[in-house]
PDB file of C-alpha atoms in Angstrom:
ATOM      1  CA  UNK A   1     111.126  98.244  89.729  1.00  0.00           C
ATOM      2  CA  UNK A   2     108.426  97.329  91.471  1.00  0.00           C
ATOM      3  CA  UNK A   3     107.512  98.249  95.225  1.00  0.00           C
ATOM      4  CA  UNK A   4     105.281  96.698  98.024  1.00  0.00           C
ATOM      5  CA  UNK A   5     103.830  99.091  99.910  1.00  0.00           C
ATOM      6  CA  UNK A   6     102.044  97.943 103.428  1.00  0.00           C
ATOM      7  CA  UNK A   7     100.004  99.882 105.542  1.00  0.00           C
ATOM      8  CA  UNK A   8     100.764  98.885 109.431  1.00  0.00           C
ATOM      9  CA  UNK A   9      99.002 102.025 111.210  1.00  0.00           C
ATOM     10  CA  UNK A  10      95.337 102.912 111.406  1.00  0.00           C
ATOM     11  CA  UNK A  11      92.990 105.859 110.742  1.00  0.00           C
ATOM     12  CA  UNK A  12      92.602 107.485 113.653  1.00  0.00           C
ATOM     13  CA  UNK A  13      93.549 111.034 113.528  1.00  0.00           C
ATOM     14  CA  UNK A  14      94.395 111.520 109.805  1.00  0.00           C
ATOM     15  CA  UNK A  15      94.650 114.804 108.153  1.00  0.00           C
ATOM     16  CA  UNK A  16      91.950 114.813 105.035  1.00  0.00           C
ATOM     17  CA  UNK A  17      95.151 115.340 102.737  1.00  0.00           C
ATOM     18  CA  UNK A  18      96.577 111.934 104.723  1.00  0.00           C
ATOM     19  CA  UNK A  19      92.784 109.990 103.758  1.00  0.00           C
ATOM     20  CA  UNK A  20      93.022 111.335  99.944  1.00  0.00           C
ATOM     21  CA  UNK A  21      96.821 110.187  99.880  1.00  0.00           C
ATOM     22  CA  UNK A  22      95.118 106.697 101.471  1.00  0.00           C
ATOM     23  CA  UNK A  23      92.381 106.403  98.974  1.00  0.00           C
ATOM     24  CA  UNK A  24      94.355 107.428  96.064  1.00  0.00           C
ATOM     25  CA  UNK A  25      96.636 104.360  96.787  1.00  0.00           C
ATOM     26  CA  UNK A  26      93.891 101.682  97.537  1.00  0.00           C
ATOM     27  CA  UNK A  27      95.014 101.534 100.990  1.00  0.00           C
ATOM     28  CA  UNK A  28      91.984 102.133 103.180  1.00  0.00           C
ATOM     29  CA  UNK A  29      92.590  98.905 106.554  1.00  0.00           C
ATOM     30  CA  UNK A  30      95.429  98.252 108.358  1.00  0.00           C
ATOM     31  CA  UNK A  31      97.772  95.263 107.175  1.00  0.00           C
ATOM     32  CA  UNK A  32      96.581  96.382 103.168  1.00  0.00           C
ATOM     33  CA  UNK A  33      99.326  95.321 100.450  1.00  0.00           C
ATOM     34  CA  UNK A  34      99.766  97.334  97.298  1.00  0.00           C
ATOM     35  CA  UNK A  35     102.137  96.348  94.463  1.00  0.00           C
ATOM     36  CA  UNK A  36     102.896  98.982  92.534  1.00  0.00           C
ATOM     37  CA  UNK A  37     105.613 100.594  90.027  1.00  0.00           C
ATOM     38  CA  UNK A  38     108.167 103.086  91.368  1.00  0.00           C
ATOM     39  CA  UNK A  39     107.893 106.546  89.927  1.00  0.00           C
ATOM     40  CA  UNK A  40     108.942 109.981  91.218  1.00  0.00           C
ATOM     41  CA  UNK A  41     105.252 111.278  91.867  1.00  0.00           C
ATOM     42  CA  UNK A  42     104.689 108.122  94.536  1.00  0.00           C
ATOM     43  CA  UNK A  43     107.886 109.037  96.656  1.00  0.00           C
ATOM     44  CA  UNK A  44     106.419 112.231  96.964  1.00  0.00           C
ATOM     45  CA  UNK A  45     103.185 110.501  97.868  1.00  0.00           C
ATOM     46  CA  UNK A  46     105.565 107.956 100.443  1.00  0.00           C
ATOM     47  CA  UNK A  47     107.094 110.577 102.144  1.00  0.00           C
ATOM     48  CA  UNK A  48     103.916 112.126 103.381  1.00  0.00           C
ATOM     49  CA  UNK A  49     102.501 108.885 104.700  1.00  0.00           C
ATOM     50  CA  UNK A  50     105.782 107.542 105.950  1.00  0.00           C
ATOM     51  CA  UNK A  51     104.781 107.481 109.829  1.00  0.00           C
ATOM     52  CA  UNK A  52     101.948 105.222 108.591  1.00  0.00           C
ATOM     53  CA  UNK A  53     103.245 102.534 105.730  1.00  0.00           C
ATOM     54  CA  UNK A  54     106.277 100.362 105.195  1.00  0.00           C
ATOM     55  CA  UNK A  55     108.047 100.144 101.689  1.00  0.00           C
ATOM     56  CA  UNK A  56     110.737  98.558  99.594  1.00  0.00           C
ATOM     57  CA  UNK A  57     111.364  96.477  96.494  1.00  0.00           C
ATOM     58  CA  UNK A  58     109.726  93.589  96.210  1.00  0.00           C
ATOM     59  CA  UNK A  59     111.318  90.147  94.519  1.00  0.00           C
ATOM     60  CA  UNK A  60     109.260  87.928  92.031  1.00  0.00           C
ATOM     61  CA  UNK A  61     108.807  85.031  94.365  1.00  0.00           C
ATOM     62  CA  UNK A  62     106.895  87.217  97.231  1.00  0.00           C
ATOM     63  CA  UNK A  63     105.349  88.919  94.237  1.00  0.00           C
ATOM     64  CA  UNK A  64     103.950  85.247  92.516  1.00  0.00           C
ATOM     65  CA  UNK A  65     102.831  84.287  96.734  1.00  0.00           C
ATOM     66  CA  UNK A  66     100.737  87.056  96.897  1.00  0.00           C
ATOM     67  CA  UNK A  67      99.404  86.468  93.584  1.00  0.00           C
ATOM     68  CA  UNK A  68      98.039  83.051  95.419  1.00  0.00           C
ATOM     69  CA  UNK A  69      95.847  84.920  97.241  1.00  0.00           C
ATOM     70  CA  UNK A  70      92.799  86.042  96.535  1.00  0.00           C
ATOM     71  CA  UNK A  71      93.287  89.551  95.795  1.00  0.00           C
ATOM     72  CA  UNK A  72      90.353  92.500  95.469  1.00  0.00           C
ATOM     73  CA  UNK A  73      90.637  94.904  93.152  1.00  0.00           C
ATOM     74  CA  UNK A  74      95.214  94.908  93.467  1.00  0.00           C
ATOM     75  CA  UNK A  75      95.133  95.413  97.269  1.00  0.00           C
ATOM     76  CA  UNK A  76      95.938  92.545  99.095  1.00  0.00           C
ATOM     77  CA  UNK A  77      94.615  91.652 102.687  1.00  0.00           C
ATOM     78  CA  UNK A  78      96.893  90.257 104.587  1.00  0.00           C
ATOM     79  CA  UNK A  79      97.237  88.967 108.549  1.00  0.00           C
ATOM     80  CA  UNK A  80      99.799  90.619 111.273  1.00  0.00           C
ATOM     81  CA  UNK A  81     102.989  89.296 110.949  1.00  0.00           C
ATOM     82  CA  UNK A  82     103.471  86.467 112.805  1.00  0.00           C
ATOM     83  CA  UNK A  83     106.587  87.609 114.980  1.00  0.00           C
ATOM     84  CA  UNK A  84     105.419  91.359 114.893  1.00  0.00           C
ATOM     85  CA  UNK A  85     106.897  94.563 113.281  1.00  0.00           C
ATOM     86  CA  UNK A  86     109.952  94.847 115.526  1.00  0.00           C
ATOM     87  CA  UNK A  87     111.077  95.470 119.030  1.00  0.00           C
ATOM     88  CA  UNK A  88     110.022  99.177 119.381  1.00  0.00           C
ATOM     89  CA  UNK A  89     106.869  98.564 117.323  1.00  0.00           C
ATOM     90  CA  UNK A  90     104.856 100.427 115.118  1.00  0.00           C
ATOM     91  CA  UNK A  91     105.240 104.234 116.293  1.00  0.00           C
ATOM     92  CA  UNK A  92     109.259 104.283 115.578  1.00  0.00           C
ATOM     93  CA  UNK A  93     111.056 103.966 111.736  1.00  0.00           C
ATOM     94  CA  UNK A  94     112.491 101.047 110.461  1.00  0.00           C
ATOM     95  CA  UNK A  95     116.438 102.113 110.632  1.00  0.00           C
ATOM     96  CA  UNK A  96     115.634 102.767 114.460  1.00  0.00           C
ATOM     97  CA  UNK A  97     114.436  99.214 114.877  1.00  0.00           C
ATOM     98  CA  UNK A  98     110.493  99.979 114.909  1.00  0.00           C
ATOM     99  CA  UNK A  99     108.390  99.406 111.669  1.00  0.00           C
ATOM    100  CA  UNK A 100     107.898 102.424 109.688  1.00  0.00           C
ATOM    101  CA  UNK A 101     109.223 103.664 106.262  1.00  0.00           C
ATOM    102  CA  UNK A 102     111.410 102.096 103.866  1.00  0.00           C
ATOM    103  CA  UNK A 103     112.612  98.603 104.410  1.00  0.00           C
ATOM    104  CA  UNK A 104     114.463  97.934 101.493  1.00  0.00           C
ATOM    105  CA  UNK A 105     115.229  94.131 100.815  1.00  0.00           C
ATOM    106  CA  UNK A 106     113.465  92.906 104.437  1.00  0.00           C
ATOM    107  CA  UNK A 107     110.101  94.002 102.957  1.00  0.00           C
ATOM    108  CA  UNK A 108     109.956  90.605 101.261  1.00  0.00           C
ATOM    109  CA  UNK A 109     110.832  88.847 104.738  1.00  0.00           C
ATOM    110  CA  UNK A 110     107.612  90.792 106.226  1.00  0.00           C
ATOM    111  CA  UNK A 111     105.499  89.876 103.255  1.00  0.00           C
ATOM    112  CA  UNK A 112     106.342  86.177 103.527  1.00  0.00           C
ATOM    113  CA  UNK A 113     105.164  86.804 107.782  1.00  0.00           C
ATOM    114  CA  UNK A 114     101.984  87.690 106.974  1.00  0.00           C
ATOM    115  CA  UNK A 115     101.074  85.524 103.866  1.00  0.00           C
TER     116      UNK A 115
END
């Protein structure tokens, strides 16, 4: 299975383990995409940058959209979504209406915002 990882938060503030975590999965800017397969060692990795990234599986049709774009190196740039990340925005997790951590399914309809 393949996930979508997004990066909504910034750098400011960042432990040096948070940066190598950063770096080690291509996601250095703020609304960064990663595709990428789903294996034990990146939950680990997830669940330290949680407060910073959104995840979930991602379908073949969002997959084959971002594949449109012009992409550098796997990491896609994309643009703020276009009704924003939620009503309590990007400080608060996803299951308490704000932005962060795992989206599941609605990654794709956050994807196809910013596209």
């Amino acid at each position: 299975m393949k996930l979508a990882i997004v990066r909504i938060r910034g750098s400011f503030h960042l432990s040096a383990a948070m940066k190598s975590a950063f770096a080690h999965m291509k996601l250095n800017t703020k609304n960064s995409c990663v595709i990428v397969d789903d294996t034990p060692s990146l939950r680990g990795v997830l669940t330290k940058v949680k407060d910073y990234v959104t995840w979930g599986p991602v379908d073949e049709e969002t997959v084959k959209a971002l594949e449109r774009r012009k992409s550098k190196d796997s990491v896609y740039r994309l643009h703020p979504p276009k009704k924003g990340y939620g009503k309590k925005g990007i400080k608060v997790s996803f299951s308490a209406g704000g932005a962060l951590g795992n989206r599941g399914a609605k990654i794709n309809e956050l994807l196809k915002q910013m596209i």
